[in-house]
Amino acid sequence: MIVLKFGGTSVASMLKIDQAVSIAEASLRECPVLVSSAMGDTTDLLVDITASAASGNREATRRSLDSIRESHLETAGLIESAEIRSGCEADIGAYVHELESLATGVSLIQECSPRTQDAILAFGELLSTRIIAARAMDRGINTRLVDSRDFILTDDSFTRAAVDIERSYAAIQDHLGTSSETLIIAQGFIGRTRSGVTSTLGRGGSDYSAALIGAALQAERVEIWTDVDGIMTTDPRLVPSARTVTHMSYDEAAELAFFGARVVHPSTIQPAIDRNIPVYVRNTSHPDRTGTQIQRGVTATGVRALATKSDVSVITVRSSRMLNAYGFLAQIFAVFDRHRISVDLVTTSEVSVSMSIDDDRNLFELQRDLGSLGTVEIERKQAIVSLVGQDIWKDSRTVARVFGVLAGIPIRMVSLGNSDVNLSMVVGSEQVSDTVTRLHTEFFDRDGSFPTDEVQSVR
């Protein structure tokens, strides 16, 4: 069995859906499970609905609802079989009607709770998979559409629900473990609480859903299909000469994802690590291209890729009480824990500690609570630039090259990761393009010194 996950850009139109279905059809003998995100910008429109309805802006809510209805009906209208098309259009109408009812309720009380937000956002994946299933059946493929809420079981931390791994694995095996040469289609991103309430898994949730399904079924592989040729040496929008990294270790991929690479999400990697399942990242529009294989046994050293994370804030706490004090850092991190805000990078001195975060929720309250420990400064509009590769910080020549080529660029923080595979720094947002261009030129373009992959084994 294999798992094929398609992102929003890969199912944004019937042309894209046909490409996805063709990829799945070619793998029917491997019993594929197709996991899909919402179509195109549907999730953004659903987020707009939660905001406009809560603010009482009925006109904006109506525009977003109409846009969702029309785009999905237009796509479904391209299904050739009248019977299949009619059934799909009826289900789209029912979903949108239910969505309208939720939006009306939000507008009446002018408040959208996290629980209601999850109920609204879930419609993106429910709509997309209904159309994909209809198209697959329209093409004569033996297809089974399932509801991921039946087997992705979570707590009630709405908008970023935590998955109950053991219960979910058992439920996945019960619901999906017996199909033969059937295309199973499931929603990414969504789950259900113990009390039966719809929940969502947060950013990267569709990747996580695919990895959970793959791990539970002990799949041969998990394939993440997107709009780029795998994991690149950096964002090609910043550096057009960026190239595909054909093989990458789990640790490298997880670090890249954590520090901003948008192709994979860190949570995708962990279930694969647990079951030693290789993950492939490939281009939906060019299925003939190799893409990137993430697996154990990759032993290449040196800088493998660059990642950037924007919209970062740096919080600095200064206090003379830090000097020779025991447990002061624990007090600081306890404040972050109370506000459920994770820290990306940390640097310390005798009387200060600086931390970077990419989550500005509750920032006022966080600053207030940290103020009891010392003077608090917040710098916004920062960005993290990370170099990722095995044993990168142990090579003094690599570190010297980094800071040599970045001479003249103000660097706010530097962190050498405990994982041995990343060197990260914080620069101003306006310096990101220059920083990444210089680093890519130094490590990938100047002498073509791209590290050679050495793969020992796949499984």
PDB file of N, CA and C in Angstrom, residues 202-247:
ATOM      1  N   GLY A 202      -4.093  21.861  12.236  1.00  0.00           N
ATOM      2  CA  GLY A 202      -3.221  23.023  12.147  1.00  0.00           C
ATOM      3  C   GLY A 202      -2.375  23.016  10.885  1.00  0.00           C
ATOM      4  N   ARG A 203      -1.422  23.925  10.847  1.00  0.00           N
ATOM      5  CA  ARG A 203      -0.572  24.111   9.673  1.00  0.00           C
ATOM      6  C   ARG A 203       0.145  22.810   9.305  1.00  0.00           C
ATOM      7  N   GLY A 204       0.117  22.466   8.025  1.00  0.00           N
ATOM      8  CA  GLY A 204       0.739  21.219   7.586  1.00  0.00           C
ATOM      9  C   GLY A 204      -0.066  19.989   7.923  1.00  0.00           C
ATOM     10  N   GLY A 205      -1.328  20.179   8.304  1.00  0.00           N
ATOM     11  CA  GLY A 205      -2.137  19.070   8.777  1.00  0.00           C
ATOM     12  C   GLY A 205      -2.391  17.990   7.744  1.00  0.00           C
ATOM     13  N   SER A 206      -2.480  18.353   6.471  1.00  0.00           N
ATOM     14  CA  SER A 206      -2.718  17.342   5.442  1.00  0.00           C
ATOM     15  C   SER A 206      -1.504  16.426   5.269  1.00  0.00           C
ATOM     16  N   ASP A 207      -0.309  16.995   5.354  1.00  0.00           N
ATOM     17  CA  ASP A 207       0.898  16.177   5.322  1.00  0.00           C
ATOM     18  C   ASP A 207       0.897  15.195   6.495  1.00  0.00           C
ATOM     19  N   TYR A 208       0.528  15.705   7.654  1.00  0.00           N
ATOM     20  CA  TYR A 208       0.511  14.873   8.853  1.00  0.00           C
ATOM     21  C   TYR A 208      -0.502  13.743   8.709  1.00  0.00           C
ATOM     22  N   SER A 209      -1.668  14.056   8.177  1.00  0.00           N
ATOM     23  CA  SER A 209      -2.686  13.021   7.952  1.00  0.00           C
ATOM     24  C   SER A 209      -2.141  11.910   7.072  1.00  0.00           C
ATOM     25  N   ALA A 210      -1.466  12.296   5.987  1.00  0.00           N
ATOM     26  CA  ALA A 210      -0.917  11.302   5.069  1.00  0.00           C
ATOM     27  C   ALA A 210       0.122  10.426   5.754  1.00  0.00           C
ATOM     28  N   ALA A 211       0.978  11.051   6.555  1.00  0.00           N
ATOM     29  CA  ALA A 211       2.018  10.285   7.244  1.00  0.00           C
ATOM     30  C   ALA A 211       1.432   9.344   8.285  1.00  0.00           C
ATOM     31  N   LEU A 212       0.403   9.799   8.989  1.00  0.00           N
ATOM     32  CA  LEU A 212      -0.257   8.939   9.971  1.00  0.00           C
ATOM     33  C   LEU A 212      -0.870   7.712   9.293  1.00  0.00           C
ATOM     34  N   ILE A 213      -1.545   7.944   8.181  1.00  0.00           N
ATOM     35  CA  ILE A 213      -2.148   6.824   7.442  1.00  0.00           C
ATOM     36  C   ILE A 213      -1.063   5.872   6.953  1.00  0.00           C
ATOM     37  N   GLY A 214       0.015   6.432   6.413  1.00  0.00           N
ATOM     38  CA  GLY A 214       1.106   5.595   5.931  1.00  0.00           C
ATOM     39  C   GLY A 214       1.733   4.768   7.037  1.00  0.00           C
ATOM     40  N   ALA A 215       1.943   5.395   8.187  1.00  0.00           N
ATOM     41  CA  ALA A 215       2.552   4.680   9.309  1.00  0.00           C
ATOM     42  C   ALA A 215       1.634   3.579   9.830  1.00  0.00           C
ATOM     43  N   ALA A 216       0.348   3.896   9.963  1.00  0.00           N
ATOM     44  CA  ALA A 216      -0.604   2.912  10.488  1.00  0.00           C
ATOM     45  C   ALA A 216      -0.714   1.701   9.580  1.00  0.00           C
ATOM     46  N   LEU A 217      -0.643   1.919   8.267  1.00  0.00           N
ATOM     47  CA  LEU A 217      -0.790   0.835   7.299  1.00  0.00           C
ATOM     48  C   LEU A 217       0.549   0.223   6.893  1.00  0.00           C
ATOM     49  N   GLN A 218       1.649   0.723   7.503  1.00  0.00           N
ATOM     50  CA  GLN A 218       2.997   0.281   7.155  1.00  0.00           C
ATOM     51  C   GLN A 218       3.193   0.323   5.637  1.00  0.00           C
ATOM     52  N   ALA A 219       2.879   1.475   5.081  1.00  0.00           N
ATOM     53  CA  ALA A 219       2.935   1.679   3.637  1.00  0.00           C
ATOM     54  C   ALA A 219       4.361   1.526   3.109  1.00  0.00           C
ATOM     55  N   GLU A 220       4.456   1.187   1.833  1.00  0.00           N
ATOM     56  CA  GLU A 220       5.768   1.100   1.200  1.00  0.00           C
ATOM     57  C   GLU A 220       6.417   2.479   1.119  1.00  0.00           C
ATOM     58  N   ARG A 221       5.592   3.504   0.928  1.00  0.00           N
ATOM     59  CA  ARG A 221       6.119   4.863   0.844  1.00  0.00           C
ATOM     60  C   ARG A 221       4.970   5.852   0.982  1.00  0.00           C
ATOM     61  N   VAL A 222       5.322   7.083   1.304  1.00  0.00           N
ATOM     62  CA  VAL A 222       4.390   8.204   1.305  1.00  0.00           C
ATOM     63  C   VAL A 222       4.900   9.199   0.269  1.00  0.00           C
ATOM     64  N   GLU A 223       4.034   9.575  -0.661  1.00  0.00           N
ATOM     65  CA  GLU A 223       4.416  10.531  -1.692  1.00  0.00           C
ATOM     66  C   GLU A 223       3.654  11.834  -1.491  1.00  0.00           C
ATOM     67  N   ILE A 224       4.382  12.931  -1.388  1.00  0.00           N
ATOM     68  CA  ILE A 224       3.786  14.252  -1.244  1.00  0.00           C
ATOM     69  C   ILE A 224       3.905  14.951  -2.595  1.00  0.00           C
ATOM     70  N   TRP A 225       2.762  15.184  -3.228  1.00  0.00           N
ATOM     71  CA  TRP A 225       2.729  15.785  -4.560  1.00  0.00           C
ATOM     72  C   TRP A 225       2.392  17.265  -4.443  1.00  0.00           C
ATOM     73  N   THR A 226       3.246  18.085  -5.035  1.00  0.00           N
ATOM     74  CA  THR A 226       3.100  19.531  -4.908  1.00  0.00           C
ATOM     75  C   THR A 226       3.402  20.186  -6.252  1.00  0.00           C
ATOM     76  N   ASP A 227       3.708  21.474  -6.249  1.00  0.00           N
ATOM     77  CA  ASP A 227       3.912  22.204  -7.513  1.00  0.00           C
ATOM     78  C   ASP A 227       5.377  22.510  -7.782  1.00  0.00           C
ATOM     79  N   VAL A 228       6.297  21.849  -7.050  1.00  0.00           N
ATOM     80  CA  VAL A 228       7.723  22.025  -7.295  1.00  0.00           C
ATOM     81  C   VAL A 228       8.378  20.653  -7.427  1.00  0.00           C
ATOM     82  N   ASP A 229       9.606  20.636  -7.959  1.00  0.00           N
ATOM     83  CA  ASP A 229      10.302  19.378  -8.231  1.00  0.00           C
ATOM     84  C   ASP A 229      11.014  18.843  -6.992  1.00  0.00           C
ATOM     85  N   GLY A 230      10.268  18.665  -5.905  1.00  0.00           N
ATOM     86  CA  GLY A 230      10.874  18.139  -4.698  1.00  0.00           C
ATOM     87  C   GLY A 230      11.397  19.239  -3.805  1.00  0.00           C
ATOM     88  N   ILE A 231      12.303  18.871  -2.900  1.00  0.00           N
ATOM     89  CA  ILE A 231      12.925  19.836  -1.996  1.00  0.00           C
ATOM     90  C   ILE A 231      14.085  20.484  -2.731  1.00  0.00           C
ATOM     91  N   MET A 232      14.094  21.802  -2.773  1.00  0.00           N
ATOM     92  CA  MET A 232      15.097  22.551  -3.519  1.00  0.00           C
ATOM     93  C   MET A 232      16.208  23.028  -2.586  1.00  0.00           C
ATOM     94  N   THR A 233      17.335  23.381  -3.190  1.00  0.00           N
ATOM     95  CA  THR A 233      18.434  23.910  -2.392  1.00  0.00           C
ATOM     96  C   THR A 233      18.054  25.214  -1.697  1.00  0.00           C
ATOM     97  N   THR A 234      17.105  25.929  -2.245  1.00  0.00           N
ATOM     98  CA  THR A 234      16.488  27.070  -1.568  1.00  0.00           C
ATOM     99  C   THR A 234      15.220  27.426  -2.339  1.00  0.00           C
ATOM    100  N   ASP A 235      14.520  28.417  -1.883  1.00  0.00           N
ATOM    101  CA  ASP A 235      13.297  28.867  -2.555  1.00  0.00           C
ATOM    102  C   ASP A 235      13.659  29.439  -3.920  1.00  0.00           C
ATOM    103  N   PRO A 236      13.190  28.818  -5.011  1.00  0.00           N
ATOM    104  CA  PRO A 236      13.550  29.320  -6.350  1.00  0.00           C
ATOM    105  C   PRO A 236      13.016  30.711  -6.646  1.00  0.00           C
ATOM    106  N   ARG A 237      12.049  31.164  -5.833  1.00  0.00           N
ATOM    107  CA  ARG A 237      11.586  32.535  -6.018  1.00  0.00           C
ATOM    108  C   ARG A 237      12.637  33.533  -5.548  1.00  0.00           C
ATOM    109  N   LEU A 238      13.507  33.092  -4.640  1.00  0.00           N
ATOM    110  CA  LEU A 238      14.598  33.950  -4.174  1.00  0.00           C
ATOM    111  C   LEU A 238      15.842  33.767  -5.031  1.00  0.00           C
ATOM    112  N   VAL A 239      16.106  32.518  -5.411  1.00  0.00           N
ATOM    113  CA  VAL A 239      17.299  32.199  -6.208  1.00  0.00           C
ATOM    114  C   VAL A 239      16.875  31.309  -7.366  1.00  0.00           C
ATOM    115  N   PRO A 240      16.743  31.853  -8.564  1.00  0.00           N
ATOM    116  CA  PRO A 240      16.270  31.064  -9.706  1.00  0.00           C
ATOM    117  C   PRO A 240      17.141  29.852 -10.029  1.00  0.00           C
ATOM    118  N   SER A 241      18.404  29.864  -9.627  1.00  0.00           N
ATOM    119  CA  SER A 241      19.299  28.735  -9.932  1.00  0.00           C
ATOM    120  C   SER A 241      19.171  27.590  -8.931  1.00  0.00           C
ATOM    121  N   ALA A 242      18.221  27.677  -8.002  1.00  0.00           N
ATOM    122  CA  ALA A 242      18.015  26.591  -7.032  1.00  0.00           C
ATOM    123  C   ALA A 242      17.749  25.281  -7.760  1.00  0.00           C
ATOM    124  N   ARG A 243      18.239  24.180  -7.184  1.00  0.00           N
ATOM    125  CA  ARG A 243      18.090  22.869  -7.828  1.00  0.00           C
ATOM    126  C   ARG A 243      17.490  21.866  -6.846  1.00  0.00           C
ATOM    127  N   THR A 244      17.072  20.728  -7.362  1.00  0.00           N
ATOM    128  CA  THR A 244      16.453  19.701  -6.538  1.00  0.00           C
ATOM    129  C   THR A 244      17.517  18.915  -5.778  1.00  0.00           C
ATOM    130  N   VAL A 245      17.242  18.651  -4.502  1.00  0.00           N
ATOM    131  CA  VAL A 245      18.062  17.732  -3.707  1.00  0.00           C
ATOM    132  C   VAL A 245      17.430  16.351  -3.868  1.00  0.00           C
ATOM    133  N   THR A 246      18.118  15.435  -4.526  1.00  0.00           N
ATOM    134  CA  THR A 246      17.494  14.159  -4.898  1.00  0.00           C
ATOM    135  C   THR A 246      17.293  13.220  -3.710  1.00  0.00           C
ATOM    136  N   HIS A 247      18.199  13.242  -2.739  1.00  0.00           N
ATOM    137  CA  HIS A 247      18.066  12.411  -1.546  1.00  0.00           C
ATOM    138  C   HIS A 247      18.359  13.262  -0.310  1.00  0.00           C
TER     139      HIS A 247
END
